[in-house]
Coordinates of C-alpha atoms and ligand atoms in Angstrom, one line a residue:
X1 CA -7.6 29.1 11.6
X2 CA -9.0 26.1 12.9
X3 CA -13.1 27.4 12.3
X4 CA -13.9 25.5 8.9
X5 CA -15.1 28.9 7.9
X6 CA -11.2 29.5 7.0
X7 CA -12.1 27.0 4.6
X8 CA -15.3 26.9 3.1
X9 CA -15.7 31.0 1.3
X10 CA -15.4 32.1 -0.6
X11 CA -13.0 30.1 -2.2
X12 CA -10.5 27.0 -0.6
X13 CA -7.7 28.7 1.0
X14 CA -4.9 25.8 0.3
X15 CA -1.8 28.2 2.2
X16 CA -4.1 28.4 5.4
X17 CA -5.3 24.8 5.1
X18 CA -1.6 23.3 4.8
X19 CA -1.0 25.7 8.2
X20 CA -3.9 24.4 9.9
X21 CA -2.8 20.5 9.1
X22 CA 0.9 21.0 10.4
X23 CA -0.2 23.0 13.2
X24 CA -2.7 20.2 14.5
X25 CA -0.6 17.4 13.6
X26 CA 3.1 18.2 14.4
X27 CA 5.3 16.3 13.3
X28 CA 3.4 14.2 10.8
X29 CA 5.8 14.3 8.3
X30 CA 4.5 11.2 6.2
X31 CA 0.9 12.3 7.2
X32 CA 1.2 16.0 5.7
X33 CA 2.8 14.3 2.4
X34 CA -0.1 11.9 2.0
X35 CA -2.7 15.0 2.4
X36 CA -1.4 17.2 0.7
X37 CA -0.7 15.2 -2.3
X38 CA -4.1 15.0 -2.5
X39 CA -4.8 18.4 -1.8
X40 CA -3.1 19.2 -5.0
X41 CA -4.5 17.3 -7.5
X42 CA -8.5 17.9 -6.0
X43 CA -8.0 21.5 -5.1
X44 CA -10.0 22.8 -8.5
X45 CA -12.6 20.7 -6.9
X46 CA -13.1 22.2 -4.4
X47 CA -12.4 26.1 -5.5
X48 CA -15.0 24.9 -8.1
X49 CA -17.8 23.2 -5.7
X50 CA -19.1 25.0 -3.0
X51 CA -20.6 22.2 -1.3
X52 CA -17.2 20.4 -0.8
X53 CA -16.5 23.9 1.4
X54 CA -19.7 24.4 3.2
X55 CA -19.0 20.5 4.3
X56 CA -15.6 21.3 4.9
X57 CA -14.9 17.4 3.6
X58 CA -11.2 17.9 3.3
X59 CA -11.0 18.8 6.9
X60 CA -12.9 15.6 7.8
X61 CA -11.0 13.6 5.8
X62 CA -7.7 15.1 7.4
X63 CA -8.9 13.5 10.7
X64 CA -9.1 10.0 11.2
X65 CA -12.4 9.0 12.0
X66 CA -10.5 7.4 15.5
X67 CA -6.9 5.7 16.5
X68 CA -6.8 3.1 19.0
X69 CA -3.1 3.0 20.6
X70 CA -2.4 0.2 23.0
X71 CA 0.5 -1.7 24.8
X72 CA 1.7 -4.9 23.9
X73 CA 3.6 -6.8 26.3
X74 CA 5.0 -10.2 25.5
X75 CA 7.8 -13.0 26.3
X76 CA 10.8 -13.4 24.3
X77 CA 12.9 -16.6 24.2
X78 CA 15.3 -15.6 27.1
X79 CA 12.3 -15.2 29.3
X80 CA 12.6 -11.2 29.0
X81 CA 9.1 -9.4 29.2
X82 CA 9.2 -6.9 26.2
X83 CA 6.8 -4.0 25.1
X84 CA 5.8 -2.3 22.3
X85 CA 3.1 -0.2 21.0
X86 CA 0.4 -0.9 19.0
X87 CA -2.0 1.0 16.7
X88 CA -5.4 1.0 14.5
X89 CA -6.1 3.7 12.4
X90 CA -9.8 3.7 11.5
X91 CA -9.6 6.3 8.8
X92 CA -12.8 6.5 7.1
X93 CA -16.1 3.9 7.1
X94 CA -18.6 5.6 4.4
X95 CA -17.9 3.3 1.8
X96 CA -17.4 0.0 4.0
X97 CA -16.0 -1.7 6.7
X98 CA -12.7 -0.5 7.9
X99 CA -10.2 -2.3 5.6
X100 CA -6.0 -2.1 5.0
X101 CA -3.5 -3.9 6.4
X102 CA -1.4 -4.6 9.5
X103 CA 2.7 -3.8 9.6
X104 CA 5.1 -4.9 11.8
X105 CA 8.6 -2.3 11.4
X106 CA 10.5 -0.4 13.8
X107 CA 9.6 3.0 11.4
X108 CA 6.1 2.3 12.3
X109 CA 4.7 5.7 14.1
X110 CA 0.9 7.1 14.5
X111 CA 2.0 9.6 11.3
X112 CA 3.2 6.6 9.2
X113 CA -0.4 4.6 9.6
X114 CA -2.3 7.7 9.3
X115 CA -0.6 8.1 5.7
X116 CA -1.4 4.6 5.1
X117 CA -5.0 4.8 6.5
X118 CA -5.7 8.0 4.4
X119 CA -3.7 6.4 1.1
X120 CA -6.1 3.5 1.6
X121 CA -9.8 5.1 1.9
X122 CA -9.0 6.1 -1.1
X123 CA -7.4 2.7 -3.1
X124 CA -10.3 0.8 -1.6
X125 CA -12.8 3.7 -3.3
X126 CA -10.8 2.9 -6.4
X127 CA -11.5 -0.6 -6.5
X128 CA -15.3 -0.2 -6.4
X129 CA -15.7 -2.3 -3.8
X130 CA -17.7 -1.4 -0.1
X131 CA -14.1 -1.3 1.9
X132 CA -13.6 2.0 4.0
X133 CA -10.0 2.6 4.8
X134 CA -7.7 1.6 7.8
X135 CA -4.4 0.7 9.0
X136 CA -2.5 -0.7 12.0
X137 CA 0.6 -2.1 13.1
X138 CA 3.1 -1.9 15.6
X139 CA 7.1 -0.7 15.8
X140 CA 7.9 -4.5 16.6
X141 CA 10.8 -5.2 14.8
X142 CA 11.1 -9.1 14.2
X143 CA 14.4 -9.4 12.5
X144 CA 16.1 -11.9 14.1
X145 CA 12.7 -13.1 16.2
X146 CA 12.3 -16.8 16.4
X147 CA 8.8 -18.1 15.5
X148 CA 8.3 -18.8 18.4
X149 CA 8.5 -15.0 19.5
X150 CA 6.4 -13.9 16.6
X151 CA 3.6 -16.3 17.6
X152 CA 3.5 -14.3 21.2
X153 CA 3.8 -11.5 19.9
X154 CA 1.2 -12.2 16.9
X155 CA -0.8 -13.4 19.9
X156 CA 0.0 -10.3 22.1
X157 CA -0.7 -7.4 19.6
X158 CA -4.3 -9.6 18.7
X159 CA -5.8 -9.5 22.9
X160 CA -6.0 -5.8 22.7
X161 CA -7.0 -5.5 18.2
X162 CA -9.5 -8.2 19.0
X163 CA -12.2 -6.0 20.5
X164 CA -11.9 -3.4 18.2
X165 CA -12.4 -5.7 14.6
X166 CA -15.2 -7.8 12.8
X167 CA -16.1 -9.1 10.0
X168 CA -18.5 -5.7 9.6
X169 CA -16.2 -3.5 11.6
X170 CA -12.9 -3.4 10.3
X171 CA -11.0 -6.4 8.3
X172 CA -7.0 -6.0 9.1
X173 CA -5.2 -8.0 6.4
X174 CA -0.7 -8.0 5.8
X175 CA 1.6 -5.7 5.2
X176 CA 5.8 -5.2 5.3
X177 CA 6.6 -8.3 7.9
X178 CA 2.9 -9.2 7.9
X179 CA 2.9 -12.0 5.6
X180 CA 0.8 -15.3 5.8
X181 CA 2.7 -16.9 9.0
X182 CA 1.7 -13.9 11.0
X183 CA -2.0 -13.9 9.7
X184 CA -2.4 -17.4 10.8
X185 CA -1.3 -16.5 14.4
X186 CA -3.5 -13.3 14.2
X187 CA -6.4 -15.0 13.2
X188 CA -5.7 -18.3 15.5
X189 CA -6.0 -15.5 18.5
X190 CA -8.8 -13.7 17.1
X191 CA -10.9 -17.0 16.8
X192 CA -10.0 -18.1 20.0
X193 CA -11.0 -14.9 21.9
X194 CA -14.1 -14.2 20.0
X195 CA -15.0 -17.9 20.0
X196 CA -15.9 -17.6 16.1
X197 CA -14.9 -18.1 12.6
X198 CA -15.3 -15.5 10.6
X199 CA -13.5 -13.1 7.7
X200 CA -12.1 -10.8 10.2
X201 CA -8.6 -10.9 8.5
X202 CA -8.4 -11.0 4.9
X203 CA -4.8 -13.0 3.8
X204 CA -5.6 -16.5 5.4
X205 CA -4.5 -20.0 4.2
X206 CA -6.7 -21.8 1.9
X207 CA -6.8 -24.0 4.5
X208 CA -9.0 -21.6 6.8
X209 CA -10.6 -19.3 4.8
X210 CA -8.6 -18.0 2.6
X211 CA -8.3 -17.3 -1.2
X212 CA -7.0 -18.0 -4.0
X213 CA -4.8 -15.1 -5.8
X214 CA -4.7 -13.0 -2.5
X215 CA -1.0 -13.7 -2.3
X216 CA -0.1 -12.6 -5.7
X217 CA -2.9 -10.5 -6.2
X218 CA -0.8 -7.0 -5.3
X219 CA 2.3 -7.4 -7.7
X220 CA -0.3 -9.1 -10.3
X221 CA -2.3 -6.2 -10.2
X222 CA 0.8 -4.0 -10.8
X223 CA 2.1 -5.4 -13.6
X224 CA -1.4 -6.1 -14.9
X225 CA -2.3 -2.0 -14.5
X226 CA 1.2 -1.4 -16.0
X227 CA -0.1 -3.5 -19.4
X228 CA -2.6 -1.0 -19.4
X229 CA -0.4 2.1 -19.3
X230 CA 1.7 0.5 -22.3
X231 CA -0.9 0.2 -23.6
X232 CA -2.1 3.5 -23.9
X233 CA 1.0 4.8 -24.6
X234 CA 1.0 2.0 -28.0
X235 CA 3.7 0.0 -26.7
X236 CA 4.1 -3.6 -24.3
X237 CA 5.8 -5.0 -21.5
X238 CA 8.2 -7.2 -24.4
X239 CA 12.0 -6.5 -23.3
X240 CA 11.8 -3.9 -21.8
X241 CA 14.2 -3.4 -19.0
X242 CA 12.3 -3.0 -15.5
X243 CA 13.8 -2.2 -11.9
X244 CA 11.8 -3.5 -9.1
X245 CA 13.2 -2.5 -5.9
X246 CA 11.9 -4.7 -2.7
X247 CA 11.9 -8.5 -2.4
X248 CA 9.1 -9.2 -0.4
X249 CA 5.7 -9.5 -1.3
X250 CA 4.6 -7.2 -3.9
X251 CA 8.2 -7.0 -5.6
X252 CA 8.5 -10.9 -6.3
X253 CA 4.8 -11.0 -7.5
X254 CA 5.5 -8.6 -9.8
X255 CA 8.9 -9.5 -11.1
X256 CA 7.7 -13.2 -11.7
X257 CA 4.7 -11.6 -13.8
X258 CA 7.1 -9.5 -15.6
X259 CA 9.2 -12.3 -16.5
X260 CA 6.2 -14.4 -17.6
X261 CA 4.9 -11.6 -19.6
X262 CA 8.4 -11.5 -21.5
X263 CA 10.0 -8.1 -19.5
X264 CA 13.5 -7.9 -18.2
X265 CA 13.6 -7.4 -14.5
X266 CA 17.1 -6.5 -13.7
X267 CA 17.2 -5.6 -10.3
X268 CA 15.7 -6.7 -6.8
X269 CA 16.8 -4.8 -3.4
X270 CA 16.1 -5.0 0.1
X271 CA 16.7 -2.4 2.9
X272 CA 20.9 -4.0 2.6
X273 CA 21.5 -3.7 -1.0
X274 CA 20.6 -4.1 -4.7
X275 CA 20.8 -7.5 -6.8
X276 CA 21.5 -7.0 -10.3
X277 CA 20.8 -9.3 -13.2
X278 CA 22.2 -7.9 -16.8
X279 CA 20.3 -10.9 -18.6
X280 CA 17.3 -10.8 -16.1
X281 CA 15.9 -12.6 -13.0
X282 CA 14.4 -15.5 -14.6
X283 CA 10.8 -16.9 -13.3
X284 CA 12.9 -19.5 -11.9
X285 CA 15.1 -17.1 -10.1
X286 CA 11.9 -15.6 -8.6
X287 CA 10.5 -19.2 -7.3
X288 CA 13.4 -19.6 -5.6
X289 CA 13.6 -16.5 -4.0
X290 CA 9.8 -16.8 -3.1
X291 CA 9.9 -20.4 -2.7
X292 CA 13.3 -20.6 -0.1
X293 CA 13.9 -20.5 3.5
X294 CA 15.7 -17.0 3.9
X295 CA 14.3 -13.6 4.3
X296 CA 14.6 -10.7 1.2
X297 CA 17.9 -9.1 2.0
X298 CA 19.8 -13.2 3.0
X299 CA 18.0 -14.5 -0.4
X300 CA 19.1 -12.1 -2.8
X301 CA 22.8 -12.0 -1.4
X302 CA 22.7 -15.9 -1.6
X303 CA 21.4 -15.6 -5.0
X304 CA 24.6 -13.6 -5.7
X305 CA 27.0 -15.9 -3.7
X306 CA 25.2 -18.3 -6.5
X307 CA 26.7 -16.3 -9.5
X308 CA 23.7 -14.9 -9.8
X309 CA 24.4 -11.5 -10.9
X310 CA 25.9 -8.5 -8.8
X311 CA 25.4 -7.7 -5.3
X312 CA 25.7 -3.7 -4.5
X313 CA 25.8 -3.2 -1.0
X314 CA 24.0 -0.2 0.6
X315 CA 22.7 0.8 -3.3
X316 CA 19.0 1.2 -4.6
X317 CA 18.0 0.1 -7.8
X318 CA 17.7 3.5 -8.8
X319 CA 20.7 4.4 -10.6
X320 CA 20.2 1.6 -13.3
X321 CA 19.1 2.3 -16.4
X322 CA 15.6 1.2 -17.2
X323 CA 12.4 2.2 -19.4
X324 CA 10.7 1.0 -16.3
X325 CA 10.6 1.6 -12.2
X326 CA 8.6 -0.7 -9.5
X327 CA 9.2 1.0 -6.3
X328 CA 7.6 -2.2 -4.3
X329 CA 9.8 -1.3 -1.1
X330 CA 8.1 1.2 1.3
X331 CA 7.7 5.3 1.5
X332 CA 10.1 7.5 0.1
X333 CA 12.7 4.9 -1.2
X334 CA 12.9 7.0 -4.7
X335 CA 14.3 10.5 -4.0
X336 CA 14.3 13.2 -6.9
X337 CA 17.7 12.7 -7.3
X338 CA 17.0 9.1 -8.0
X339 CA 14.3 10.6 -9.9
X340 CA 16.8 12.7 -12.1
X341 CA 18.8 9.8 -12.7
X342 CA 16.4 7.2 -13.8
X343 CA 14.7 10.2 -16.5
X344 CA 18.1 10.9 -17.6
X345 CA 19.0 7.1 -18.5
X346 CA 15.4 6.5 -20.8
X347 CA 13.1 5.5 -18.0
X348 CA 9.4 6.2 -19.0
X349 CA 6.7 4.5 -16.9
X350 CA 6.6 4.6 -13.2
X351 CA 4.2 2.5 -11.2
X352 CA 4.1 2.1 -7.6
X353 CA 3.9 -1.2 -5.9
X354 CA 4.7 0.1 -2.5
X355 CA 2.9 2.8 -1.0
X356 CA 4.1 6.9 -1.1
X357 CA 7.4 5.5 -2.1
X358 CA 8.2 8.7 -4.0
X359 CA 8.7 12.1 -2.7
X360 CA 7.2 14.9 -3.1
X361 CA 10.1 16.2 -5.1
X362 CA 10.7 12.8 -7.7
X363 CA 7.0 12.9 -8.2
X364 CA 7.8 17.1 -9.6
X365 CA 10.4 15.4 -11.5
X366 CA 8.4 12.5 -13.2
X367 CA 6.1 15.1 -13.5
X368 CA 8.2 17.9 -15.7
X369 CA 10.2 14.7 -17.2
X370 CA 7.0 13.7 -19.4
X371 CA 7.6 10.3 -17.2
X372 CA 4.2 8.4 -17.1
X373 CA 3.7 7.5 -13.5
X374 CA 1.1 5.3 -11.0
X375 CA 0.4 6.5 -8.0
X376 CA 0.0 3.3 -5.3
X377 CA -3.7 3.9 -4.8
X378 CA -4.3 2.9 -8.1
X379 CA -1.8 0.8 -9.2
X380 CA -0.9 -1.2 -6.2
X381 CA -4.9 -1.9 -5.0
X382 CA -4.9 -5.3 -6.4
X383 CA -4.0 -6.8 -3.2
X384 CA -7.2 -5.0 -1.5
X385 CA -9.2 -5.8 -4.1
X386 CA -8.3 -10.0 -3.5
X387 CA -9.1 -9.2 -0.2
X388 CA -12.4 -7.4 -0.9
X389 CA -13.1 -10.7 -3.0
X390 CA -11.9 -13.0 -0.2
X391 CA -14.2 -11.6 2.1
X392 CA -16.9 -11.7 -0.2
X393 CA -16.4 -15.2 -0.3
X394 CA -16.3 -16.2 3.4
X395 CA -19.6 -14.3 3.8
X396 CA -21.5 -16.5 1.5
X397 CA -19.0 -19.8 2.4
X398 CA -17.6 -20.0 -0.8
X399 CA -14.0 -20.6 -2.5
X400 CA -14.2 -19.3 -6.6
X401 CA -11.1 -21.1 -8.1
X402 CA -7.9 -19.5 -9.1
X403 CA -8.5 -18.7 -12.6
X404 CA -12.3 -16.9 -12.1
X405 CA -10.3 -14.5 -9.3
X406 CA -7.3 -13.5 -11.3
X407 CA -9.4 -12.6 -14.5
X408 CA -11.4 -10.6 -11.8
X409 CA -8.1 -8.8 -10.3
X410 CA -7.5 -8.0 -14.4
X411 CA -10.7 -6.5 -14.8
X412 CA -10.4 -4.6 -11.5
X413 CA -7.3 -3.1 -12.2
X414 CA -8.5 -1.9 -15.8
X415 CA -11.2 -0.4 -14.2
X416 CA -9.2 1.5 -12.1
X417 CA -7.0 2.4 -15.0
X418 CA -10.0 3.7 -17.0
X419 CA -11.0 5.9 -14.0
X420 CA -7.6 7.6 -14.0
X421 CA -8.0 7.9 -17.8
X422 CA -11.6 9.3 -17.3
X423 CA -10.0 12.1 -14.6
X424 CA -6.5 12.3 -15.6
X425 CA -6.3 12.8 -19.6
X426 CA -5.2 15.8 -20.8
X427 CA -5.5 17.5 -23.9
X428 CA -1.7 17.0 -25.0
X429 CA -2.4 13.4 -24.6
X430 CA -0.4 12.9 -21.7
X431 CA -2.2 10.8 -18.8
X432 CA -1.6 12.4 -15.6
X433 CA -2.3 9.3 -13.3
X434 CA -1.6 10.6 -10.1
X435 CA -4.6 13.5 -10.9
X436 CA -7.1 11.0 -12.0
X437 CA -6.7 8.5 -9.1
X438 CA -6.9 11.5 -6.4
X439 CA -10.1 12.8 -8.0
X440 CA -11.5 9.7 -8.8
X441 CA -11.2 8.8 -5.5
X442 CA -11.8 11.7 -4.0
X443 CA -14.9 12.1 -5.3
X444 CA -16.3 9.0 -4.5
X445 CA -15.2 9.0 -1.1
X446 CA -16.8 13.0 -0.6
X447 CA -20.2 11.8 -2.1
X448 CA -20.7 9.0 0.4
X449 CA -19.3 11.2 3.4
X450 CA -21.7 13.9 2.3
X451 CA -24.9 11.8 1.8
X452 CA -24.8 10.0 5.5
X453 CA -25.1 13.8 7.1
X454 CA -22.9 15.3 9.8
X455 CA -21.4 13.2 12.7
Ligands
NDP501 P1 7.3 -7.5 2.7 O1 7.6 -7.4 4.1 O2 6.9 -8.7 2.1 O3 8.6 -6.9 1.9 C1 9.1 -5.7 2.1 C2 10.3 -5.5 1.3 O4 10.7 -4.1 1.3 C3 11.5 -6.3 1.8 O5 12.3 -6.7 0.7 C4 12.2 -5.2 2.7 O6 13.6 -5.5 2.8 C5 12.0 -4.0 1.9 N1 12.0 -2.8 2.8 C6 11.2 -2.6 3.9 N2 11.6 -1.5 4.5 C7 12.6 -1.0 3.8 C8 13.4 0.2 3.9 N3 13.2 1.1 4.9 N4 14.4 0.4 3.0 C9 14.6 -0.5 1.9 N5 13.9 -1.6 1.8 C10 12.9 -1.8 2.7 O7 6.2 -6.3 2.4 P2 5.2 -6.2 1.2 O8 5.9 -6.7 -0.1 O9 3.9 -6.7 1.5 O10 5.1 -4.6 1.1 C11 5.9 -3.8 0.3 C12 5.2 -2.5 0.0 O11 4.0 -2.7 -0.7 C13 4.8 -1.6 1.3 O12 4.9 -0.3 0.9 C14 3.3 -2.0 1.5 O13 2.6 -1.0 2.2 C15 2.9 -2.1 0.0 N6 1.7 -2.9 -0.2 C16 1.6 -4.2 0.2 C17 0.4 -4.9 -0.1 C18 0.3 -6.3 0.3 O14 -0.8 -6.9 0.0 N7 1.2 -6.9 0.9 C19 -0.7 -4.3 -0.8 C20 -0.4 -2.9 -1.3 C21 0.7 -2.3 -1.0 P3 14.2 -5.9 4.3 O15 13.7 -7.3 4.5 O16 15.6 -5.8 4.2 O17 13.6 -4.9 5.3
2IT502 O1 -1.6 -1.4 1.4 C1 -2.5 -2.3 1.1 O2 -3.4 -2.1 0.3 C2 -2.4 -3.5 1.8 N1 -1.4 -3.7 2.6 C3 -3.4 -4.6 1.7 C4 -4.6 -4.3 2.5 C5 -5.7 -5.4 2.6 O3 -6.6 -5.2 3.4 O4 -5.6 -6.4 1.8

């Protein structure tokens, strides 16, 4: 079962693969989703091409190329030494450097960053630009950590990461509770103990390095590849009611946009509860949130407390009715019962700001719904693709100005819509985007993995 013989003739066996993966990776659960995902949409690629068998490429992409795990030991406030773990998941480097962010959550496992590492060799394909795909992060949990406490632990987590990244090697950038505080102590260390400056993180200040648009550049992108899938479908973004579930990053990016762009964002969440809006989160409802002192879950309630719409404890977003989704939260926030509900109350586009943050089963109901839906890699690869730009400009000392990069984020993000046109149409019309982005992807990644010979 484990020769790649079982694979490669005369046909690919999917049943024995999928036994091989969970055999050699127990436990994995998020891991085996992310795969096989893939596996589905590409596998009349490889039943069709031989040489993806003989080179048994899906069995090389199933292992990361390594994983560095390491110990983090740092000082809280109290003077109490704590530990955690740490990990980099190098997943693939024939297209690029190593490239994909950093996340700090007490979910964080060695199966969680491999789905991410794997989910991103493929988004950074999608962009076109030379980034190979990686991941790291650590089960810290700093809710409730002073700044003081993330600094050391920042600080911590970066003596052990420092020797394994470069601005050639691997380029770590945010995630969930990776956000532009924690980059500046991550790069501060890294500087220090490499005694250079360089683009080894992507995410900076502008004030070291950083660039313009890489802070909005994910929920942008979202709503920008969203305008493209109305688009398509002969219709716009004009009030039409949108969930958005998150308020981090990505989710207030892309609410803000919607609201510019004239949509009605009527919910934000966060791992407590929902906030809904009847009449819409406003853009100045959205500045405050991103503009204010308190963290997603304190905002929204004090939005609430503010008369602000309608706080529902312990609730998603999901059971609103919408003609629009933004799962910006983190995996497998939309269940197919959530799924169920949202197709049954007019919802018609899906795109995901967050990454895998749809089952297995709500993607089978999008699916047989007729529901029009983004998979992350594509839609959500905005934010790499600022970071892809950002490093381009620290290797030639440059900063482009704000409008030049977001007109460049647009036309990345209808690139990558076109490629999921190009591999996803079919010939009732329907755009399967989840298919296109896998094989697009997939393709691109195979050729280069094929072309620089075994090893
Ligand atoms: P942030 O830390 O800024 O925000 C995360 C948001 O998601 C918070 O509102 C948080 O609420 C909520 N959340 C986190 N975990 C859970 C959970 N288990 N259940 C419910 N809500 C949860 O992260 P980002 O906005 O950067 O990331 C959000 C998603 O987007 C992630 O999937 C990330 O991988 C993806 N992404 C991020 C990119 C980036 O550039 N930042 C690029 C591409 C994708 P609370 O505070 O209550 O935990
Ligand atoms: O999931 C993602 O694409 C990110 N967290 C951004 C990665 C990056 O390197 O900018």
């Amino acid at each position: 079962m484990s020769t790649a013989e079982s694979f490669s003739a005369p046909g690919f066996d999917l049943p024995a693969f999928e036994e091989w993966l969970t055999m050699r990776t127990p436990g994995q659960t998020e891991f085996h989703q992310a795969v096989l995902e893939l596996l589905h949409d590409i596998e009349p690629l490889l039943q069709e091409r031989a040489e993806y068998r003989i080179q048994n490429v899906m069995q090389r992409l199933a292992e990361p190329d390594r994983i560095i795990s390491f110990r983090i030991t740092w000082v809280d406030d109290e003077g109490q030494v704590q530990v955690n773990r740490g990990w980099r998941v190098q997943h693939s480097g024939v297209i690029g450097p190593y490239k994909g962010g950093i996340r700090f959550h007490p979910t964080v496992s060695e199966s969680v960053l491999k789905f991410l590492a794997f989910e991103q060799t493929f988004k950074n394909a999608l962009t076109g630009l030379a980034m190979g795909g990686g991941k790291g992060g650590s089960d810290f949990d700093p809710r409730g950590r002073s700044d003081g406490e993330i600094m050391r632990f920042c600080q911590g987590f970066m003596r052990e990461l420092h020797r394994h990244i470069g601005a050639t090697t691997d380029i770590p950038a945010g995630d969930i509770n990776v956000g532009s505080r924690e980059i500046g102590y991550l790069f501060g260390e890294y500087r220090r103990l490499a005694n250079h400056f360089d683009g080894t993180l992507t995410g900076k200040n502008l004030e070291f390095g950083g660039s313009h648009v890489r802070l909005e550049a994910t929920g942008f992108g979202l709503v920008y590849f969203l305008q493209e899938m109305l688009k398509a479908a002969g219709e716009s973004l004009e009030g039409k009611q949108v969930l958005v579930s998150g308020a981090g990053n990505v989710a207030l990016h892309a609410a803000r946009k919607v609201a510019e762009l004239g949509g009605k964002v009527v919910s934000l969440s966060s791992s407590e509860g929902t906030l809904f809006v009847q009449d819409g989160f406003g853009t100045a409802d959205v500045d405050q949130l991103l503009h204010g002192e308190l963290r997603s879950g304190a905002a929204l309630r004090a939005l609430a407390e503010q008369g602000r719409g309608e706080w529902l404890a312990k609730q998603t977003p999901w059971s609103l009715p919408c003609q629009i989704a933004l799962p910006c939260a983190t995996q497998n926030e939309l269940e197919d019962g959530d799924a169920q509900t949202l197709a049954s109350q007019g919802c018609r586009f899906v795109a995901e700001g967050a990454n895998m943050p749809c089952t297995a089963a709500a993607l089978r109901v999008f699916e047989d719904a007729g529901i029009r839906h983004a998979p992350g890699k594509a839609s959500n690869a905005g934010g790499v693709a600022l970071s892809g730009l950002e490093m381009h400009q620290n290797a030639s000392f440059i900063s482009l100005p704000y409008d030049e990069l977001d007109v460049q984020l647009r036309a990345i993000m209808q690139r990558i819509h076109e490629k999921c046109v190009e591999h996803g149409s079919q010939n009732d019309g329907f755009i399967h985007y989840r298919r296109g982005a896998n094989i697009a992807g997939f393709e691109h990644v195979a050729k280069a993995l094929i072309a620089q010979g075994i090893g």
